[in-house]
CSV table of C-alpha atoms in Angstrom, one decimal:
chain,number,residue,atom,x,y,z
U,1,UNK,CA,103.6,130.2,63.9
U,2,UNK,CA,102.2,128.7,67.1
U,3,UNK,CA,104.4,126.3,69.0
U,4,UNK,CA,102.7,123.7,71.2
U,5,UNK,CA,104.6,122.7,74.3
U,6,UNK,CA,104.5,119.0,75.1
U,7,UNK,CA,104.7,117.7,78.6
U,8,UNK,CA,106.8,114.8,79.6
U,9,UNK,CA,104.2,112.1,80.1
U,10,UNK,CA,106.3,109.1,80.1
U,11,UNK,CA,109.6,108.4,82.0
U,12,UNK,CA,110.1,104.8,82.8
U,13,UNK,CA,112.7,102.1,82.9
U,14,UNK,CA,112.2,98.7,81.2
U,15,UNK,CA,114.5,96.1,82.7
U,16,UNK,CA,116.3,93.5,80.5
U,17,UNK,CA,113.9,90.8,79.5
U,18,UNK,CA,110.8,92.9,80.3
U,19,UNK,CA,108.5,94.8,77.9
U,20,UNK,CA,106.1,97.6,77.5
U,21,UNK,CA,103.0,98.6,75.4
U,22,UNK,CA,102.7,102.3,74.9
U,23,UNK,CA,100.0,104.3,73.1
U,24,UNK,CA,101.5,107.3,71.4
U,25,UNK,CA,99.2,109.9,69.9
U,26,UNK,CA,99.8,111.5,66.5
U,27,UNK,CA,102.6,114.1,66.9
U,28,UNK,CA,103.9,112.5,70.1
U,29,UNK,CA,107.6,111.8,70.5
U,30,UNK,CA,109.0,108.6,72.1
U,31,UNK,CA,112.6,108.3,72.9
U,32,UNK,CA,114.4,105.0,73.8
U,33,UNK,CA,117.6,105.4,75.7
U,34,UNK,CA,120.2,102.7,75.7
U,35,UNK,CA,121.3,103.3,79.3
U,36,UNK,CA,124.3,100.9,79.4
U,37,UNK,CA,125.0,100.5,75.7
U,38,UNK,CA,125.0,97.3,73.6
U,39,UNK,CA,121.3,96.6,74.3
U,40,UNK,CA,118.8,95.4,71.6
U,41,UNK,CA,115.3,96.8,71.9
U,42,UNK,CA,112.9,94.7,69.8
U,43,UNK,CA,110.0,96.9,68.8
U,44,UNK,CA,106.7,96.6,66.8
U,45,UNK,CA,104.4,99.4,65.8
U,46,UNK,CA,100.7,99.2,65.1
U,47,UNK,CA,98.0,101.6,64.0
U,48,UNK,CA,96.2,102.2,67.3
U,49,UNK,CA,92.8,102.0,65.6
U,50,UNK,CA,93.5,98.8,63.6
U,51,UNK,CA,96.2,96.4,64.9
U,52,UNK,CA,96.2,94.6,61.6
U,53,UNK,CA,97.7,97.7,60.0
U,54,UNK,CA,101.1,97.0,61.5
U,55,UNK,CA,104.8,97.8,60.9
U,56,UNK,CA,106.3,96.2,57.7
U,57,UNK,CA,110.0,95.8,57.5
U,58,UNK,CA,109.8,94.8,53.9
U,59,UNK,CA,107.8,97.9,52.8
U,60,UNK,CA,110.0,100.2,54.9
U,61,UNK,CA,113.2,98.9,53.4
U,62,UNK,CA,111.9,98.9,49.8
U,63,UNK,CA,110.4,102.4,50.0
U,64,UNK,CA,113.5,104.0,51.6
U,65,UNK,CA,116.0,102.1,49.4
U,66,UNK,CA,118.2,101.2,52.4
U,67,UNK,CA,118.5,98.2,54.7
U,68,UNK,CA,119.2,100.1,58.0
U,69,UNK,CA,117.1,102.5,59.9
U,70,UNK,CA,118.2,105.9,61.1
U,71,UNK,CA,117.1,109.6,61.2
U,72,UNK,CA,114.6,110.3,58.6
U,73,UNK,CA,113.4,106.7,58.1
U,74,UNK,CA,109.7,106.5,57.6
U,75,UNK,CA,108.3,103.4,59.4
U,76,UNK,CA,105.6,102.1,57.1
U,77,UNK,CA,102.8,99.7,57.6
U,78,UNK,CA,101.6,96.7,55.6
U,79,UNK,CA,99.2,99.1,53.9
U,80,UNK,CA,102.0,101.6,53.2
U,81,UNK,CA,100.7,104.0,55.8
U,82,UNK,CA,103.3,106.0,57.6
U,83,UNK,CA,103.2,105.0,61.3
U,84,UNK,CA,106.1,107.0,62.6
U,85,UNK,CA,109.3,108.7,61.5
U,86,UNK,CA,112.7,108.4,63.2
U,87,UNK,CA,113.3,112.0,64.2
U,88,UNK,CA,116.6,111.8,66.1
U,89,UNK,CA,119.2,109.1,66.4
U,90,UNK,CA,122.5,109.3,68.3
U,91,UNK,CA,123.4,105.7,67.5
U,92,UNK,CA,123.3,105.9,63.7
U,93,UNK,CA,122.1,102.6,62.6
U,94,UNK,CA,119.4,100.1,63.6
U,95,UNK,CA,118.5,96.7,62.3
U,96,UNK,CA,115.1,95.6,61.0
U,97,UNK,CA,115.8,92.3,59.3
U,98,UNK,CA,117.4,90.1,62.1
U,99,UNK,CA,114.0,89.4,63.7
U,100,UNK,CA,113.1,88.8,67.3
U,101,UNK,CA,114.4,85.8,69.3
U,102,UNK,CA,112.0,83.0,70.0
U,103,UNK,CA,112.6,79.8,72.0
U,104,UNK,CA,112.4,77.8,68.8
U,105,UNK,CA,114.9,79.8,66.9
U,106,UNK,CA,117.2,79.9,69.9
U,107,UNK,CA,117.2,76.1,70.0
U,108,UNK,CA,118.1,76.0,66.3
U,109,UNK,CA,120.9,78.5,66.6
U,110,UNK,CA,122.4,77.6,70.0
U,111,UNK,CA,121.2,74.1,71.0
U,112,UNK,CA,118.5,72.3,73.0
U,113,UNK,CA,120.0,73.5,76.3
U,114,UNK,CA,118.6,77.1,75.7
U,115,UNK,CA,115.0,76.0,75.1
U,116,UNK,CA,113.9,77.1,78.6
U,117,UNK,CA,115.3,80.7,78.2
U,118,UNK,CA,112.9,83.6,77.9
U,119,UNK,CA,112.7,85.1,74.5
U,120,UNK,CA,111.3,88.3,72.9
U,121,UNK,CA,108.4,86.6,71.3
U,122,UNK,CA,107.0,85.6,74.7
U,123,UNK,CA,107.3,89.2,75.9
U,124,UNK,CA,105.5,90.5,72.8
U,125,UNK,CA,102.6,88.2,73.4
U,126,UNK,CA,102.5,88.9,77.1
U,127,UNK,CA,102.4,92.7,76.7
U,128,UNK,CA,100.5,92.8,73.4
U,129,UNK,CA,97.5,90.8,74.8
U,130,UNK,CA,96.1,93.9,76.5
U,131,UNK,CA,95.5,95.4,73.0
U,132,UNK,CA,94.4,92.1,71.3
U,133,UNK,CA,97.8,91.5,69.7
U,134,UNK,CA,98.3,87.8,69.3
U,135,UNK,CA,100.6,85.6,67.2
U,136,UNK,CA,98.8,86.6,64.0
U,137,UNK,CA,99.8,90.3,64.5
U,138,UNK,CA,103.5,89.6,65.2
U,139,UNK,CA,105.6,90.4,62.1
U,140,UNK,CA,109.2,91.4,61.4
U,141,UNK,CA,110.3,93.9,64.0
U,142,UNK,CA,112.8,96.7,64.5
U,143,UNK,CA,115.8,95.9,66.6
U,144,UNK,CA,116.9,99.3,67.9
U,145,UNK,CA,120.6,99.5,68.7
U,146,UNK,CA,121.2,96.0,67.3
U,147,UNK,CA,124.1,95.5,65.0
U,148,UNK,CA,123.4,93.1,62.1
U,149,UNK,CA,125.8,93.7,59.2
U,150,UNK,CA,124.7,92.5,55.8
U,151,UNK,CA,127.6,91.5,53.5
U,152,UNK,CA,127.8,91.8,49.7
U,153,UNK,CA,126.3,88.3,49.4
U,154,UNK,CA,123.3,89.1,51.5
U,155,UNK,CA,124.5,87.2,54.5
U,156,UNK,CA,123.5,88.4,58.0
U,157,UNK,CA,125.9,88.4,61.0
U,158,UNK,CA,125.0,89.2,64.6
U,159,UNK,CA,127.9,91.4,65.8
U,160,UNK,CA,129.0,93.3,68.8
U,161,UNK,CA,126.8,96.4,69.2
U,162,UNK,CA,127.6,99.9,67.8
U,163,UNK,CA,125.7,101.7,70.5
U,164,UNK,CA,127.0,103.1,73.8
U,165,UNK,CA,125.7,104.3,77.2
U,166,UNK,CA,123.3,107.2,76.8
U,167,UNK,CA,122.8,106.7,73.0
U,168,UNK,CA,119.1,107.1,72.0
U,169,UNK,CA,116.7,106.9,69.2
U,170,UNK,CA,113.5,109.0,68.9
U,171,UNK,CA,110.4,108.5,66.8
U,172,UNK,CA,107.5,110.9,66.1
U,173,UNK,CA,104.1,109.2,65.6
U,174,UNK,CA,102.5,110.1,62.3
U,175,UNK,CA,99.1,108.8,63.6
U,176,UNK,CA,97.9,107.3,66.8
U,177,UNK,CA,100.1,104.2,67.3
U,178,UNK,CA,100.8,101.4,69.7
U,179,UNK,CA,104.5,100.7,70.4
U,180,UNK,CA,105.1,97.2,71.6
U,181,UNK,CA,108.6,96.7,73.1
U,182,UNK,CA,110.6,93.7,74.2
U,183,UNK,CA,113.8,94.6,75.9
U,184,UNK,CA,115.7,91.6,74.6
U,185,UNK,CA,116.9,89.0,77.1
U,186,UNK,CA,119.2,87.4,74.5
U,187,UNK,CA,122.3,85.9,76.2
U,188,UNK,CA,123.6,83.9,73.3
U,189,UNK,CA,125.1,86.3,70.8
U,190,UNK,CA,127.1,89.5,71.1
U,191,UNK,CA,124.3,91.9,70.2
U,192,UNK,CA,123.6,92.4,73.9
U,193,UNK,CA,127.2,92.0,74.9
U,194,UNK,CA,126.1,88.7,76.6
U,195,UNK,CA,124.8,91.0,79.3
U,196,UNK,CA,121.2,92.4,78.7
U,197,UNK,CA,120.6,95.7,80.4
U,198,UNK,CA,117.8,98.2,81.1
U,199,UNK,CA,116.5,100.9,78.8
U,200,UNK,CA,114.7,104.2,79.6
U,201,UNK,CA,111.6,105.3,77.8
U,202,UNK,CA,110.8,109.0,77.6
U,203,UNK,CA,107.6,110.4,76.0
U,204,UNK,CA,106.4,113.9,75.1
U,205,UNK,CA,102.8,114.6,74.0
U,206,UNK,CA,99.8,116.4,75.1
U,207,UNK,CA,98.2,114.4,77.9
């Protein structure tokens, strides 16, 4: 058996409220490190060769028969193609049904006084533009490290995080993918501990 060594080709920090767009080739590993704990990392995945073939929370949940994401979760597209697999996870549970914050939803949840606050949807559009990703290509996202318990009646609650400093999640790309990240600026619920913080991105693939 031949083992191919992969070089570290990505080592960067994304500040709270900022974002990133990363192309990960098939077989490449991308790790997201929650440097301070209690952060929410809103993430979208796309087939790099066809951005309309994008991550589907609905299909991923249905096919794995579980609401939360963790090691072994296959992240499927709207066409049921496998975009990536969660290969390692020291946090243990990630949300994919709570959605990303937007100025409009923030106003509904928290009041008119928050309308001016920056939101993940803006970050997605700002960083996705370079790949032609617009509003039409924004769907339900993954909220890595975010704690959104679902009760027996199907109600969602935004709760204090279950992550901690240094916890990480890692995905392996099943095909060439684009990973669009908004490091959530949310100040209005406990998912970020009311104190959004930076995350580190590490990547290993053949450059």
